[in-house]
Amino acid sequence: MFTVTQRLKKYPFSIAAKILAISYVGLPKNSNRTIDSAGFPKAPEEPDTIGGIIIENDHLKYDNVKQSKFLTREQIEKFSDIIFNYGYSGMKNYLITSLPGCFEPRNSIVFLDKNDRVIDHLDICFTCHASDSGSRKINVGIDCKQKYDMLKAFFISVGVPYGTSKYDQ
């Protein structure tokens, strides 16, 4: 178990001035997706609408953001606790998530510097229980269904419920 101090010394918590929870429009439903050689969906080259997190010139664009909330110190501590301190140890009846079938995230945690430049972001898809980050330096930790349930409850508790339901598509 990591203490609050230990968790907040880890990247990107250690360098972020602000942390933002957001929800946004996913990729279009009828986007003519193709599958790559590894079995993962490839994004269309020219989608009908812009979907996913949009970062231009190191700044988050809010064009397709549905909800956003700056996290309080207490909420940051809770989020870091979920990603760093929860895994299989002590969990009963855990379910390991499989390879993503869709990965069309609608929720992200965005780490900003003091000038609102994006340091990194953790994108989460609650439909297929998968995540990815801009830098690949941060993740949700051990992938299991229960962790995604905790993250879903976290987004709802901070006032960013869009994207946590399969009906938000």
PDB file of C-alpha atoms in Angstrom, residues 2-158:
ATOM      1  CA  PHE A   2       1.285   3.419  -0.949  1.00  0.00           C
ATOM      2  CA  THR A   3       0.647   6.362   1.368  1.00  0.00           C
ATOM      3  CA  VAL A   4      -0.872   9.591   0.046  1.00  0.00           C
ATOM      4  CA  THR A   5       2.576  11.211   0.091  1.00  0.00           C
ATOM      5  CA  GLN A   6       4.114   8.319  -1.874  1.00  0.00           C
ATOM      6  CA  ARG A   7       1.301   8.313  -4.438  1.00  0.00           C
ATOM      7  CA  LEU A   8       1.455  12.050  -5.042  1.00  0.00           C
ATOM      8  CA  LYS A   9       5.232  11.849  -5.620  1.00  0.00           C
ATOM      9  CA  LYS A  10       4.632   9.554  -8.601  1.00  0.00           C
ATOM     10  CA  TYR A  11       4.346  10.768 -12.193  1.00  0.00           C
ATOM     11  CA  PRO A  12       2.304  12.745 -13.259  1.00  0.00           C
ATOM     12  CA  PHE A  13       0.823  13.710  -9.882  1.00  0.00           C
ATOM     13  CA  SER A  14       4.231  15.068  -8.822  1.00  0.00           C
ATOM     14  CA  ILE A  15       4.367  17.665 -11.616  1.00  0.00           C
ATOM     15  CA  ALA A  16       0.695  18.533 -12.171  1.00  0.00           C
ATOM     16  CA  ALA A  17      -0.596  21.869 -10.910  1.00  0.00           C
ATOM     17  CA  LYS A  18      -4.222  20.895 -11.665  1.00  0.00           C
ATOM     18  CA  ILE A  19      -6.023  17.667 -12.402  1.00  0.00           C
ATOM     19  CA  LEU A  20      -9.234  17.575 -14.393  1.00  0.00           C
ATOM     20  CA  ALA A  21     -11.850  14.830 -14.845  1.00  0.00           C
ATOM     21  CA  ILE A  22     -13.627  15.104 -18.189  1.00  0.00           C
ATOM     22  CA  SER A  23     -16.193  13.304 -20.314  1.00  0.00           C
ATOM     23  CA  TYR A  24     -16.465  13.780 -24.037  1.00  0.00           C
ATOM     24  CA  VAL A  25     -18.042  12.524 -27.221  1.00  0.00           C
ATOM     25  CA  GLY A  26     -16.710   9.160 -28.352  1.00  0.00           C
ATOM     26  CA  LEU A  27     -16.008   8.116 -31.896  1.00  0.00           C
ATOM     27  CA  PRO A  28     -19.004   8.092 -34.242  1.00  0.00           C
ATOM     28  CA  LYS A  29     -21.123   4.925 -34.101  1.00  0.00           C
ATOM     29  CA  ASN A  30     -21.008   4.261 -37.855  1.00  0.00           C
ATOM     30  CA  SER A  31     -17.383   5.089 -38.420  1.00  0.00           C
ATOM     31  CA  ASN A  32     -16.470   2.322 -40.899  1.00  0.00           C
ATOM     32  CA  ARG A  33     -13.875   0.895 -38.548  1.00  0.00           C
ATOM     33  CA  THR A  34     -11.339  -1.634 -39.728  1.00  0.00           C
ATOM     34  CA  ILE A  35      -9.354  -4.078 -37.617  1.00  0.00           C
ATOM     35  CA  ASP A  36      -5.548  -4.044 -37.599  1.00  0.00           C
ATOM     36  CA  SER A  37      -3.342  -7.159 -37.734  1.00  0.00           C
ATOM     37  CA  ALA A  38      -3.347  -7.443 -33.912  1.00  0.00           C
ATOM     38  CA  GLY A  39      -7.140  -7.523 -33.811  1.00  0.00           C
ATOM     39  CA  PHE A  40      -7.634  -3.962 -32.566  1.00  0.00           C
ATOM     40  CA  PRO A  41      -9.981  -1.464 -34.198  1.00  0.00           C
ATOM     41  CA  LYS A  42      -8.280   1.254 -36.217  1.00  0.00           C
ATOM     42  CA  ALA A  43      -9.754   4.732 -36.140  1.00  0.00           C
ATOM     43  CA  PRO A  44     -11.222   5.925 -39.421  1.00  0.00           C
ATOM     44  CA  GLU A  45      -9.085   8.320 -41.379  1.00  0.00           C
ATOM     45  CA  GLU A  46     -11.869  10.867 -41.827  1.00  0.00           C
ATOM     46  CA  PRO A  47     -14.649  10.440 -39.249  1.00  0.00           C
ATOM     47  CA  ASP A  48     -17.985  12.211 -39.673  1.00  0.00           C
ATOM     48  CA  THR A  49     -17.585  13.923 -36.300  1.00  0.00           C
ATOM     49  CA  ILE A  50     -14.645  14.561 -34.039  1.00  0.00           C
ATOM     50  CA  GLY A  51     -14.501  12.104 -31.174  1.00  0.00           C
ATOM     51  CA  GLY A  52     -12.118  11.457 -28.329  1.00  0.00           C
ATOM     52  CA  ILE A  53      -9.931  13.806 -26.367  1.00  0.00           C
ATOM     53  CA  ILE A  54      -8.590  16.724 -28.433  1.00  0.00           C
ATOM     54  CA  ILE A  55      -5.267  18.336 -27.540  1.00  0.00           C
ATOM     55  CA  GLU A  56      -3.827  21.069 -29.744  1.00  0.00           C
ATOM     56  CA  ASN A  57      -0.644  22.987 -28.999  1.00  0.00           C
ATOM     57  CA  ASP A  58      -0.452  21.233 -25.606  1.00  0.00           C
ATOM     58  CA  HIS A  59      -3.880  22.568 -24.562  1.00  0.00           C
ATOM     59  CA  LEU A  60      -7.123  20.681 -24.107  1.00  0.00           C
ATOM     60  CA  LYS A  61      -9.793  21.722 -26.583  1.00  0.00           C
ATOM     61  CA  TYR A  62     -13.303  21.722 -25.183  1.00  0.00           C
ATOM     62  CA  ASP A  63     -15.113  21.356 -28.552  1.00  0.00           C
ATOM     63  CA  ASN A  64     -16.526  17.929 -27.720  1.00  0.00           C
ATOM     64  CA  VAL A  65     -16.206  17.953 -23.895  1.00  0.00           C
ATOM     65  CA  LYS A  66     -19.543  17.186 -22.252  1.00  0.00           C
ATOM     66  CA  GLN A  67     -18.514  17.655 -18.599  1.00  0.00           C
ATOM     67  CA  SER A  68     -15.375  18.758 -16.783  1.00  0.00           C
ATOM     68  CA  LYS A  69     -14.461  19.189 -13.127  1.00  0.00           C
ATOM     69  CA  PHE A  70     -11.215  20.228 -11.489  1.00  0.00           C
ATOM     70  CA  LEU A  71     -10.441  17.697  -8.797  1.00  0.00           C
ATOM     71  CA  THR A  72     -10.066  18.735  -5.175  1.00  0.00           C
ATOM     72  CA  ARG A  73      -7.148  17.491  -3.080  1.00  0.00           C
ATOM     73  CA  GLU A  74      -9.438  14.874  -1.512  1.00  0.00           C
ATOM     74  CA  GLN A  75     -10.611  13.657  -4.940  1.00  0.00           C
ATOM     75  CA  ILE A  76      -7.019  13.468  -6.210  1.00  0.00           C
ATOM     76  CA  GLU A  77      -6.111  11.370  -3.175  1.00  0.00           C
ATOM     77  CA  LYS A  78      -9.069   9.051  -3.850  1.00  0.00           C
ATOM     78  CA  PHE A  79      -8.196   8.657  -7.548  1.00  0.00           C
ATOM     79  CA  SER A  80      -4.525   7.930  -6.797  1.00  0.00           C
ATOM     80  CA  ASP A  81      -5.614   5.416  -4.148  1.00  0.00           C
ATOM     81  CA  ILE A  82      -7.736   3.541  -6.708  1.00  0.00           C
ATOM     82  CA  ILE A  83      -5.014   3.301  -9.345  1.00  0.00           C
ATOM     83  CA  PHE A  84      -2.054   2.595  -7.049  1.00  0.00           C
ATOM     84  CA  ASN A  85      -3.481   0.657  -4.106  1.00  0.00           C
ATOM     85  CA  TYR A  86      -6.064  -1.700  -5.559  1.00  0.00           C
ATOM     86  CA  GLY A  87      -5.151  -4.962  -7.229  1.00  0.00           C
ATOM     87  CA  TYR A  88      -5.675  -8.670  -6.775  1.00  0.00           C
ATOM     88  CA  SER A  89      -4.224  -8.951  -3.278  1.00  0.00           C
ATOM     89  CA  GLY A  90      -7.084  -9.057  -0.828  1.00  0.00           C
ATOM     90  CA  MET A  91      -9.730  -8.968  -3.569  1.00  0.00           C
ATOM     91  CA  LYS A  92     -11.996 -11.979  -3.767  1.00  0.00           C
ATOM     92  CA  ASN A  93     -13.740 -13.097  -6.940  1.00  0.00           C
ATOM     93  CA  TYR A  94     -11.869 -10.632  -9.142  1.00  0.00           C
ATOM     94  CA  LEU A  95     -12.364 -10.704 -12.881  1.00  0.00           C
ATOM     95  CA  ILE A  96      -9.445  -9.888 -15.154  1.00  0.00           C
ATOM     96  CA  THR A  97     -10.431  -7.748 -18.113  1.00  0.00           C
ATOM     97  CA  SER A  98      -9.777  -8.996 -21.617  1.00  0.00           C
ATOM     98  CA  LEU A  99      -8.259  -7.267 -24.582  1.00  0.00           C
ATOM     99  CA  PRO A 100     -10.322  -4.261 -25.582  1.00  0.00           C
ATOM    100  CA  GLY A 101     -13.017  -4.843 -28.146  1.00  0.00           C
ATOM    101  CA  CYS A 102     -13.895  -1.255 -28.852  1.00  0.00           C
ATOM    102  CA  PHE A 103     -11.669   1.233 -27.004  1.00  0.00           C
ATOM    103  CA  GLU A 104     -13.762   4.303 -27.601  1.00  0.00           C
ATOM    104  CA  PRO A 105     -13.060   6.198 -24.364  1.00  0.00           C
ATOM    105  CA  ARG A 106     -15.427   8.896 -23.191  1.00  0.00           C
ATOM    106  CA  ASN A 107     -13.677   9.759 -19.934  1.00  0.00           C
ATOM    107  CA  SER A 108     -10.213  11.043 -19.085  1.00  0.00           C
ATOM    108  CA  ILE A 109      -8.183  12.352 -16.209  1.00  0.00           C
ATOM    109  CA  VAL A 110      -6.129  15.252 -17.547  1.00  0.00           C
ATOM    110  CA  PHE A 111      -2.981  16.462 -15.782  1.00  0.00           C
ATOM    111  CA  LEU A 112      -2.219  20.148 -16.372  1.00  0.00           C
ATOM    112  CA  ASP A 113       0.686  22.426 -15.530  1.00  0.00           C
ATOM    113  CA  LYS A 114       0.248  25.899 -14.043  1.00  0.00           C
ATOM    114  CA  ASN A 115      -0.320  27.355 -17.557  1.00  0.00           C
ATOM    115  CA  ASP A 116      -3.071  24.804 -18.355  1.00  0.00           C
ATOM    116  CA  ARG A 117      -0.779  22.891 -20.716  1.00  0.00           C
ATOM    117  CA  VAL A 118      -1.531  19.179 -20.808  1.00  0.00           C
ATOM    118  CA  ILE A 119       1.230  17.145 -19.167  1.00  0.00           C
ATOM    119  CA  ASP A 120      -0.497  13.826 -19.724  1.00  0.00           C
ATOM    120  CA  HIS A 121      -3.939  12.251 -19.797  1.00  0.00           C
ATOM    121  CA  LEU A 122      -5.392   8.874 -18.864  1.00  0.00           C
ATOM    122  CA  ASP A 123      -8.233   7.883 -21.193  1.00  0.00           C
ATOM    123  CA  ILE A 124     -10.739   5.305 -19.924  1.00  0.00           C
ATOM    124  CA  CYS A 125     -13.306   3.250 -21.823  1.00  0.00           C
ATOM    125  CA  PHE A 126     -15.948   1.847 -19.484  1.00  0.00           C
ATOM    126  CA  THR A 127     -17.520  -0.193 -22.288  1.00  0.00           C
ATOM    127  CA  CYS A 128     -14.542  -2.495 -22.867  1.00  0.00           C
ATOM    128  CA  HIS A 129     -12.693  -1.835 -19.588  1.00  0.00           C
ATOM    129  CA  ALA A 130      -9.509  -0.516 -21.141  1.00  0.00           C
ATOM    130  CA  SER A 131      -7.329   2.553 -20.691  1.00  0.00           C
ATOM    131  CA  ASP A 132      -4.451   4.326 -22.375  1.00  0.00           C
ATOM    132  CA  SER A 133      -2.396   7.430 -21.739  1.00  0.00           C
ATOM    133  CA  GLY A 134      -0.841  10.013 -23.977  1.00  0.00           C
ATOM    134  CA  SER A 135       2.673   9.190 -22.786  1.00  0.00           C
ATOM    135  CA  ARG A 136       2.114   5.540 -21.855  1.00  0.00           C
ATOM    136  CA  LYS A 137       3.697   6.452 -18.482  1.00  0.00           C
ATOM    137  CA  ILE A 138       0.485   6.179 -16.467  1.00  0.00           C
ATOM    138  CA  ASN A 139      -2.256   3.577 -16.385  1.00  0.00           C
ATOM    139  CA  VAL A 140      -5.067   2.354 -14.144  1.00  0.00           C
ATOM    140  CA  GLY A 141      -2.775  -0.223 -12.609  1.00  0.00           C
ATOM    141  CA  ILE A 142      -3.914  -3.825 -12.498  1.00  0.00           C
ATOM    142  CA  ASP A 143      -6.750  -4.305 -14.992  1.00  0.00           C
ATOM    143  CA  CYS A 144      -9.765  -5.928 -13.405  1.00  0.00           C
ATOM    144  CA  LYS A 145     -13.500  -5.335 -13.680  1.00  0.00           C
ATOM    145  CA  GLN A 146     -13.751  -4.211 -10.073  1.00  0.00           C
ATOM    146  CA  LYS A 147     -11.179  -1.460 -10.622  1.00  0.00           C
ATOM    147  CA  TYR A 148     -13.188  -0.119 -13.568  1.00  0.00           C
ATOM    148  CA  ASP A 149     -16.303  -0.240 -11.372  1.00  0.00           C
ATOM    149  CA  MET A 150     -14.429   1.853  -8.780  1.00  0.00           C
ATOM    150  CA  LEU A 151     -13.282   4.316 -11.452  1.00  0.00           C
ATOM    151  CA  LYS A 152     -16.823   4.538 -12.813  1.00  0.00           C
ATOM    152  CA  ALA A 153     -18.125   5.323  -9.307  1.00  0.00           C
ATOM    153  CA  PHE A 154     -15.325   7.904  -8.941  1.00  0.00           C
ATOM    154  CA  PHE A 155     -16.297   9.769 -12.142  1.00  0.00           C
ATOM    155  CA  ILE A 156     -19.947   9.771 -11.062  1.00  0.00           C
ATOM    156  CA  SER A 157     -19.042  11.020  -7.554  1.00  0.00           C
ATOM    157  CA  VAL A 158     -17.050  13.990  -8.903  1.00  0.00           C
TER     158      VAL A 158
END
